[in-house]
PDB file of C-alpha atoms in Angstrom:
ATOM      1  CA  UNK I   1     131.192 139.435 137.963  1.00 57.00           C
ATOM      2  CA  UNK I   2     130.839 137.693 134.597  1.00 82.00           C
ATOM      3  CA  UNK I   3     130.211 133.975 134.490  1.00 90.00           C
ATOM      4  CA  UNK I   4     132.841 131.870 132.782  1.00 93.00           C
ATOM      5  CA  UNK I   5     132.850 128.478 131.125  1.00 94.00           C
ATOM      6  CA  UNK I   6     133.077 125.758 133.743  1.00 96.00           C
ATOM      7  CA  UNK I   7     131.449 127.877 136.466  1.00 97.00           C
ATOM      8  CA  UNK I   8     128.444 126.427 138.272  1.00 97.00           C
ATOM      9  CA  UNK I   9     125.320 128.058 136.835  1.00 97.00           C
ATOM     10  CA  UNK I  10     123.788 130.156 139.628  1.00 96.00           C
ATOM     11  CA  UNK I  11     120.722 128.574 141.183  1.00 97.00           C
ATOM     12  CA  UNK I  12     117.565 130.593 141.757  1.00 97.00           C
ATOM     13  CA  UNK I  13     113.867 130.317 142.524  1.00 97.00           C
ATOM     14  CA  UNK I  14     111.524 132.198 140.209  1.00 96.00           C
ATOM     15  CA  UNK I  15     107.944 132.556 139.042  1.00 96.00           C
ATOM     16  CA  UNK I  16     107.388 131.384 135.476  1.00 97.00           C
ATOM     17  CA  UNK I  17     104.510 130.913 133.071  1.00 96.00           C
ATOM     18  CA  UNK I  18     104.518 127.253 134.174  1.00 96.00           C
ATOM     19  CA  UNK I  19     104.628 127.907 137.924  1.00 96.00           C
ATOM     20  CA  UNK I  20     107.362 128.421 140.505  1.00 97.00           C
ATOM     21  CA  UNK I  21     110.642 126.646 139.786  1.00 97.00           C
ATOM     22  CA  UNK I  22     113.919 126.051 141.552  1.00 98.00           C
ATOM     23  CA  UNK I  23     116.346 126.153 138.638  1.00 98.00           C
ATOM     24  CA  UNK I  24     118.762 123.356 139.559  1.00 98.00           C
ATOM     25  CA  UNK I  25     115.921 121.117 140.721  1.00 98.00           C
ATOM     26  CA  UNK I  26     113.975 121.864 137.529  1.00 98.00           C
ATOM     27  CA  UNK I  27     117.003 120.946 135.391  1.00 98.00           C
ATOM     28  CA  UNK I  28     117.442 117.604 137.127  1.00 97.00           C
ATOM     29  CA  UNK I  29     119.778 115.437 135.043  1.00 97.00           C
ATOM     30  CA  UNK I  30     119.014 117.264 131.813  1.00 98.00           C
ATOM     31  CA  UNK I  31     121.035 119.737 129.833  1.00 98.00           C
ATOM     32  CA  UNK I  32     119.651 123.264 129.995  1.00 98.00           C
ATOM     33  CA  UNK I  33     119.276 126.223 127.657  1.00 98.00           C
ATOM     34  CA  UNK I  34     118.648 129.510 129.460  1.00 97.00           C
ATOM     35  CA  UNK I  35     118.186 132.528 127.227  1.00 93.00           C
ATOM     36  CA  UNK I  36     117.057 136.101 127.794  1.00 89.00           C
ATOM     37  CA  UNK I  37     115.093 138.504 125.656  1.00 87.00           C
ATOM     38  CA  UNK I  38     114.948 142.281 126.076  1.00 82.00           C
ATOM     39  CA  UNK I  39     111.203 142.756 126.584  1.00 84.00           C
ATOM     40  CA  UNK I  40     107.738 141.340 125.988  1.00 89.00           C
ATOM     41  CA  UNK I  41     105.721 142.407 122.956  1.00 92.00           C
ATOM     42  CA  UNK I  42     108.838 143.046 120.883  1.00 90.00           C
ATOM     43  CA  UNK I  43     109.090 141.771 117.297  1.00 92.00           C
ATOM     44  CA  UNK I  44     112.401 139.870 117.273  1.00 92.00           C
ATOM     45  CA  UNK I  45     111.613 138.153 120.579  1.00 92.00           C
ATOM     46  CA  UNK I  46     108.228 137.051 119.268  1.00 94.00           C
ATOM     47  CA  UNK I  47     109.962 135.195 116.432  1.00 95.00           C
ATOM     48  CA  UNK I  48     112.605 133.708 118.747  1.00 94.00           C
ATOM     49  CA  UNK I  49     110.212 132.264 121.295  1.00 95.00           C
ATOM     50  CA  UNK I  50     108.075 130.886 118.484  1.00 96.00           C
ATOM     51  CA  UNK I  51     111.111 129.222 116.920  1.00 97.00           C
ATOM     52  CA  UNK I  52     112.085 127.726 120.273  1.00 96.00           C
ATOM     53  CA  UNK I  53     108.627 126.188 120.634  1.00 97.00           C
ATOM     54  CA  UNK I  54     108.759 124.829 117.079  1.00 97.00           C
ATOM     55  CA  UNK I  55     112.071 123.120 117.911  1.00 97.00           C
ATOM     56  CA  UNK I  56     110.676 121.356 120.989  1.00 94.00           C
ATOM     57  CA  UNK I  57     111.321 117.904 119.510  1.00 95.00           C
ATOM     58  CA  UNK I  58     114.893 118.797 118.569  1.00 98.00           C
ATOM     59  CA  UNK I  59     115.656 119.904 122.117  1.00 97.00           C
ATOM     60  CA  UNK I  60     113.913 116.914 123.685  1.00 97.00           C
ATOM     61  CA  UNK I  61     115.868 114.344 121.676  1.00 97.00           C
ATOM     62  CA  UNK I  62     119.039 116.000 122.965  1.00 98.00           C
ATOM     63  CA  UNK I  63     117.741 115.894 126.570  1.00 98.00           C
ATOM     64  CA  UNK I  64     117.730 119.707 126.729  1.00 98.00           C
ATOM     65  CA  UNK I  65     115.259 121.685 128.849  1.00 98.00           C
ATOM     66  CA  UNK I  66     114.630 125.200 127.549  1.00 98.00           C
ATOM     67  CA  UNK I  67     113.711 128.236 129.638  1.00 97.00           C
ATOM     68  CA  UNK I  68     113.463 131.928 128.730  1.00 95.00           C
ATOM     69  CA  UNK I  69     113.678 135.038 130.882  1.00 94.00           C
ATOM     70  CA  UNK I  70     112.864 138.720 130.632  1.00 88.00           C
ATOM     71  CA  UNK I  71     112.521 141.511 133.172  1.00 87.00           C
ATOM     72  CA  UNK I  72     108.778 141.844 132.550  1.00 89.00           C
ATOM     73  CA  UNK I  73     106.247 140.446 135.022  1.00 93.00           C
ATOM     74  CA  UNK I  74     104.166 137.288 134.832  1.00 94.00           C
ATOM     75  CA  UNK I  75     100.981 139.108 133.842  1.00 96.00           C
ATOM     76  CA  UNK I  76     102.806 140.641 130.865  1.00 95.00           C
ATOM     77  CA  UNK I  77     104.206 137.245 129.845  1.00 95.00           C
ATOM     78  CA  UNK I  78     100.771 135.629 129.984  1.00 96.00           C
ATOM     79  CA  UNK I  79      99.298 138.371 127.803  1.00 96.00           C
ATOM     80  CA  UNK I  80     102.112 138.060 125.275  1.00 95.00           C
ATOM     81  CA  UNK I  81     102.102 134.263 124.910  1.00 96.00           C
ATOM     82  CA  UNK I  82      98.896 134.195 122.774  1.00 97.00           C
ATOM     83  CA  UNK I  83     100.572 136.569 120.307  1.00 97.00           C
ATOM     84  CA  UNK I  84     103.615 134.285 120.053  1.00 96.00           C
ATOM     85  CA  UNK I  85     101.351 131.302 119.462  1.00 96.00           C
ATOM     86  CA  UNK I  86      99.231 133.067 116.861  1.00 97.00           C
ATOM     87  CA  UNK I  87     102.139 134.536 114.875  1.00 95.00           C
ATOM     88  CA  UNK I  88     104.152 131.298 114.818  1.00 96.00           C
ATOM     89  CA  UNK I  89     101.245 128.806 114.758  1.00 97.00           C
ATOM     90  CA  UNK I  90     102.672 126.914 117.718  1.00 96.00           C
ATOM     91  CA  UNK I  91     102.016 126.297 121.410  1.00 96.00           C
ATOM     92  CA  UNK I  92     104.561 127.885 123.760  1.00 95.00           C
ATOM     93  CA  UNK I  93     105.666 124.709 125.511  1.00 94.00           C
ATOM     94  CA  UNK I  94     108.432 125.940 127.812  1.00 96.00           C
ATOM     95  CA  UNK I  95     108.515 128.282 130.823  1.00 97.00           C
ATOM     96  CA  UNK I  96     109.243 132.009 130.645  1.00 96.00           C
ATOM     97  CA  UNK I  97     110.704 133.469 133.836  1.00 96.00           C
ATOM     98  CA  UNK I  98     109.204 136.665 135.235  1.00 94.00           C
ATOM     99  CA  UNK I  99     112.235 138.628 136.416  1.00 91.00           C
ATOM    100  CA  UNK I 100     110.945 142.099 137.217  1.00 88.00           C
ATOM    101  CA  UNK I 101     113.231 142.137 140.289  1.00 88.00           C
ATOM    102  CA  UNK I 102     116.169 141.519 137.899  1.00 88.00           C
ATOM    103  CA  UNK I 103     117.448 138.753 140.161  1.00 90.00           C
ATOM    104  CA  UNK I 104     118.169 136.290 137.339  1.00 92.00           C
ATOM    105  CA  UNK I 105     119.388 139.051 135.015  1.00 87.00           C
ATOM    106  CA  UNK I 106     121.881 140.147 137.676  1.00 88.00           C
ATOM    107  CA  UNK I 107     123.041 136.630 138.562  1.00 91.00           C
ATOM    108  CA  UNK I 108     123.758 135.934 134.888  1.00 92.00           C
ATOM    109  CA  UNK I 109     125.055 139.427 133.982  1.00 85.00           C
ATOM    110  CA  UNK I 110     122.352 139.877 131.351  1.00 81.00           C
ATOM    111  CA  UNK I 111     122.101 143.665 131.574  1.00 72.00           C
ATOM    112  CA  UNK I 112     124.905 145.483 129.779  1.00 58.00           C
ATOM    113  CA  UNK I 113     124.546 149.170 130.671  1.00 50.00           C
ATOM    114  CA  UNK I 114     126.380 150.457 127.606  1.00 50.00           C
ATOM    115  CA  UNK I 115     123.818 148.663 125.440  1.00 51.00           C
ATOM    116  CA  UNK I 116     120.755 149.353 127.618  1.00 52.00           C
ATOM    117  CA  UNK I 117     120.391 150.216 131.277  1.00 52.00           C
ATOM    118  CA  UNK I 118     117.041 148.417 131.553  1.00 56.00           C
ATOM    119  CA  UNK I 119     116.683 145.670 128.989  1.00 61.00           C
ATOM    120  CA  UNK I 120     118.534 142.381 129.015  1.00 61.00           C
ATOM    121  CA  UNK I 121     120.780 141.584 126.066  1.00 59.00           C
ATOM    122  CA  UNK I 122     120.151 138.332 124.179  1.00 81.00           C
ATOM    123  CA  UNK I 123     122.186 136.038 126.416  1.00 89.00           C
ATOM    124  CA  UNK I 124     122.421 132.286 125.846  1.00 92.00           C
ATOM    125  CA  UNK I 125     123.704 129.809 128.403  1.00 96.00           C
ATOM    126  CA  UNK I 126     124.026 126.081 127.735  1.00 98.00           C
ATOM    127  CA  UNK I 127     124.309 124.215 131.024  1.00 98.00           C
ATOM    128  CA  UNK I 128     125.370 120.588 131.445  1.00 98.00           C
ATOM    129  CA  UNK I 129     123.792 117.962 133.711  1.00 97.00           C
ATOM    130  CA  UNK I 130     126.609 118.756 136.159  1.00 98.00           C
ATOM    131  CA  UNK I 131     125.122 122.302 136.373  1.00 98.00           C
ATOM    132  CA  UNK I 132     128.289 123.782 134.867  1.00 98.00           C
ATOM    133  CA  UNK I 133     128.172 126.401 132.113  1.00 97.00           C
ATOM    134  CA  UNK I 134     129.295 124.862 128.825  1.00 98.00           C
ATOM    135  CA  UNK I 135     128.579 127.744 126.437  1.00 96.00           C
ATOM    136  CA  UNK I 136     127.826 131.453 126.553  1.00 94.00           C
ATOM    137  CA  UNK I 137     126.661 133.600 123.655  1.00 92.00           C
ATOM    138  CA  UNK I 138     125.641 137.245 123.693  1.00 88.00           C
ATOM    139  CA  UNK I 139     123.715 138.958 120.928  1.00 87.00           C
ATOM    140  CA  UNK I 140     122.598 142.585 120.730  1.00 83.00           C
ATOM    141  CA  UNK I 141     118.894 143.320 121.071  1.00 81.00           C
ATOM    142  CA  UNK I 142     118.621 143.977 117.333  1.00 85.00           C
ATOM    143  CA  UNK I 143     119.852 140.543 116.211  1.00 89.00           C
ATOM    144  CA  UNK I 144     117.785 137.382 116.522  1.00 90.00           C
ATOM    145  CA  UNK I 145     119.564 134.173 117.387  1.00 91.00           C
ATOM    146  CA  UNK I 146     120.420 131.367 114.977  1.00 94.00           C
ATOM    147  CA  UNK I 147     118.819 128.368 116.667  1.00 95.00           C
ATOM    148  CA  UNK I 148     120.367 125.910 114.223  1.00 96.00           C
ATOM    149  CA  UNK I 149     123.758 127.107 115.484  1.00 96.00           C
ATOM    150  CA  UNK I 150     122.631 126.578 119.072  1.00 96.00           C
ATOM    151  CA  UNK I 151     121.554 123.010 118.252  1.00 97.00           C
ATOM    152  CA  UNK I 152     124.845 122.441 116.397  1.00 98.00           C
ATOM    153  CA  UNK I 153     126.866 123.545 119.409  1.00 97.00           C
ATOM    154  CA  UNK I 154     124.814 121.345 121.742  1.00 98.00           C
ATOM    155  CA  UNK I 155     125.547 118.383 119.450  1.00 98.00           C
ATOM    156  CA  UNK I 156     129.256 119.193 119.665  1.00 98.00           C
ATOM    157  CA  UNK I 157     129.192 119.665 123.436  1.00 98.00           C
ATOM    158  CA  UNK I 158     127.412 116.376 124.016  1.00 97.00           C
ATOM    159  CA  UNK I 159     129.697 114.494 121.636  1.00 97.00           C
ATOM    160  CA  UNK I 160     132.961 115.888 122.990  1.00 97.00           C
ATOM    161  CA  UNK I 161     131.842 115.325 126.595  1.00 96.00           C
ATOM    162  CA  UNK I 162     131.785 111.579 125.948  1.00 95.00           C
ATOM    163  CA  UNK I 163     134.620 110.990 123.458  1.00 96.00           C
ATOM    164  CA  UNK I 164     138.177 112.285 123.183  1.00 97.00           C
ATOM    165  CA  UNK I 165     137.438 114.336 120.091  1.00 98.00           C
ATOM    166  CA  UNK I 166     136.899 117.959 119.149  1.00 98.00           C
ATOM    167  CA  UNK I 167     134.857 119.360 116.258  1.00 98.00           C
ATOM    168  CA  UNK I 168     136.402 121.417 113.416  1.00 98.00           C
ATOM    169  CA  UNK I 169     135.170 124.662 111.865  1.00 97.00           C
ATOM    170  CA  UNK I 170     131.626 124.448 110.470  1.00 97.00           C
ATOM    171  CA  UNK I 171     131.235 120.911 111.829  1.00 98.00           C
ATOM    172  CA  UNK I 172     127.747 119.485 111.925  1.00 96.00           C
ATOM    173  CA  UNK I 173     126.385 116.207 113.254  1.00 96.00           C
ATOM    174  CA  UNK I 174     127.675 113.347 111.117  1.00 96.00           C
ATOM    175  CA  UNK I 175     130.874 115.047 109.926  1.00 98.00           C
ATOM    176  CA  UNK I 176     134.380 113.855 110.756  1.00 98.00           C
ATOM    177  CA  UNK I 177     135.812 114.919 114.097  1.00 98.00           C
ATOM    178  CA  UNK I 178     139.324 115.737 115.321  1.00 98.00           C
ATOM    179  CA  UNK I 179     141.272 113.565 117.755  1.00 98.00           C
ATOM    180  CA  UNK I 180     142.251 115.693 120.753  1.00 98.00           C
ATOM    181  CA  UNK I 181     146.000 116.374 121.199  1.00 97.00           C
ATOM    182  CA  UNK I 182     146.093 114.471 124.503  1.00 96.00           C
ATOM    183  CA  UNK I 183     145.616 111.181 122.592  1.00 97.00           C
ATOM    184  CA  UNK I 184     148.689 109.902 120.753  1.00 97.00           C
ATOM    185  CA  UNK I 185     148.307 108.755 117.157  1.00 96.00           C
ATOM    186  CA  UNK I 186     149.105 105.201 118.203  1.00 95.00           C
ATOM    187  CA  UNK I 187     146.411 105.277 120.878  1.00 97.00           C
ATOM    188  CA  UNK I 188     143.985 107.005 118.497  1.00 97.00           C
ATOM    189  CA  UNK I 189     144.315 104.196 115.947  1.00 96.00           C
ATOM    190  CA  UNK I 190     143.415 101.685 118.648  1.00 96.00           C
ATOM    191  CA  UNK I 191     140.702 103.879 120.143  1.00 96.00           C
ATOM    192  CA  UNK I 192     138.905 104.843 116.924  1.00 97.00           C
ATOM    193  CA  UNK I 193     138.445 101.686 114.811  1.00 95.00           C
ATOM    194  CA  UNK I 194     136.728 103.599 111.981  1.00 96.00           C
ATOM    195  CA  UNK I 195     140.150 104.990 111.067  1.00 97.00           C
ATOM    196  CA  UNK I 196     142.407 107.957 111.713  1.00 97.00           C
ATOM    197  CA  UNK I 197     143.491 110.354 108.964  1.00 98.00           C
ATOM    198  CA  UNK I 198     146.747 112.056 109.988  1.00 97.00           C
ATOM    199  CA  UNK I 199     146.988 115.425 108.195  1.00 98.00           C
ATOM    200  CA  UNK I 200     149.588 116.815 110.599  1.00 97.00           C
ATOM    201  CA  UNK I 201     150.974 115.249 113.777  1.00 95.00           C
ATOM    202  CA  UNK I 202     148.606 117.519 115.700  1.00 95.00           C
ATOM    203  CA  UNK I 203     145.647 117.335 113.260  1.00 98.00           C
ATOM    204  CA  UNK I 204     144.110 113.877 113.043  1.00 98.00           C
ATOM    205  CA  UNK I 205     140.593 113.290 111.745  1.00 98.00           C
ATOM    206  CA  UNK I 206     138.326 110.368 112.605  1.00 98.00           C
ATOM    207  CA  UNK I 207     134.716 109.648 111.684  1.00 98.00           C
ATOM    208  CA  UNK I 208     132.224 110.739 114.330  1.00 98.00           C
ATOM    209  CA  UNK I 209     132.592 107.983 116.941  1.00 96.00           C
ATOM    210  CA  UNK I 210     128.929 107.765 117.991  1.00 93.00           C
ATOM    211  CA  UNK I 211     127.552 107.326 114.470  1.00 87.00           C
TER     212      UNK I 211
END
């Protein structure tokens, strides 16, 4: 059964390139980014894992722990990591789950038989500190992920979790936000002292409240 937004992210214990982890325990009070790649020693995945390592600081400042998974075994992962590091000139600084039993892939519905009966699709799950799924994205094996978009969405998720705002199309950190419909205009004016721009009764902009 597919996981939906708001569902508790399934817990699991797995071997990784950084030792055995219990997923929920490993996450602790952090946000989490769990993403799958189809197979080791594949070109697109090599660029993705390198990019993830290069963005370590960006994830850390957002309190996000990153973890990857594929259905290859630990020995394969450990042989592949030096290639990732060499090609991208970076140290792989996050764990990669060995999921040859397909336990994690099954829990998170990462194998789509009409795309491939064996390989995992490029699934992305953003998980909140409450262990609930906040975002799901699914890419085909042929398309590498846009990690700037993933960071952008995390910024939006973290902002809107703490303030009664939403983010408009193409929003990025620092742009104006939208007052949620549940807040009246009168209350919004009191709540957001930087100002409220009423475009329509249901569309009210306010500067990003945490900036």
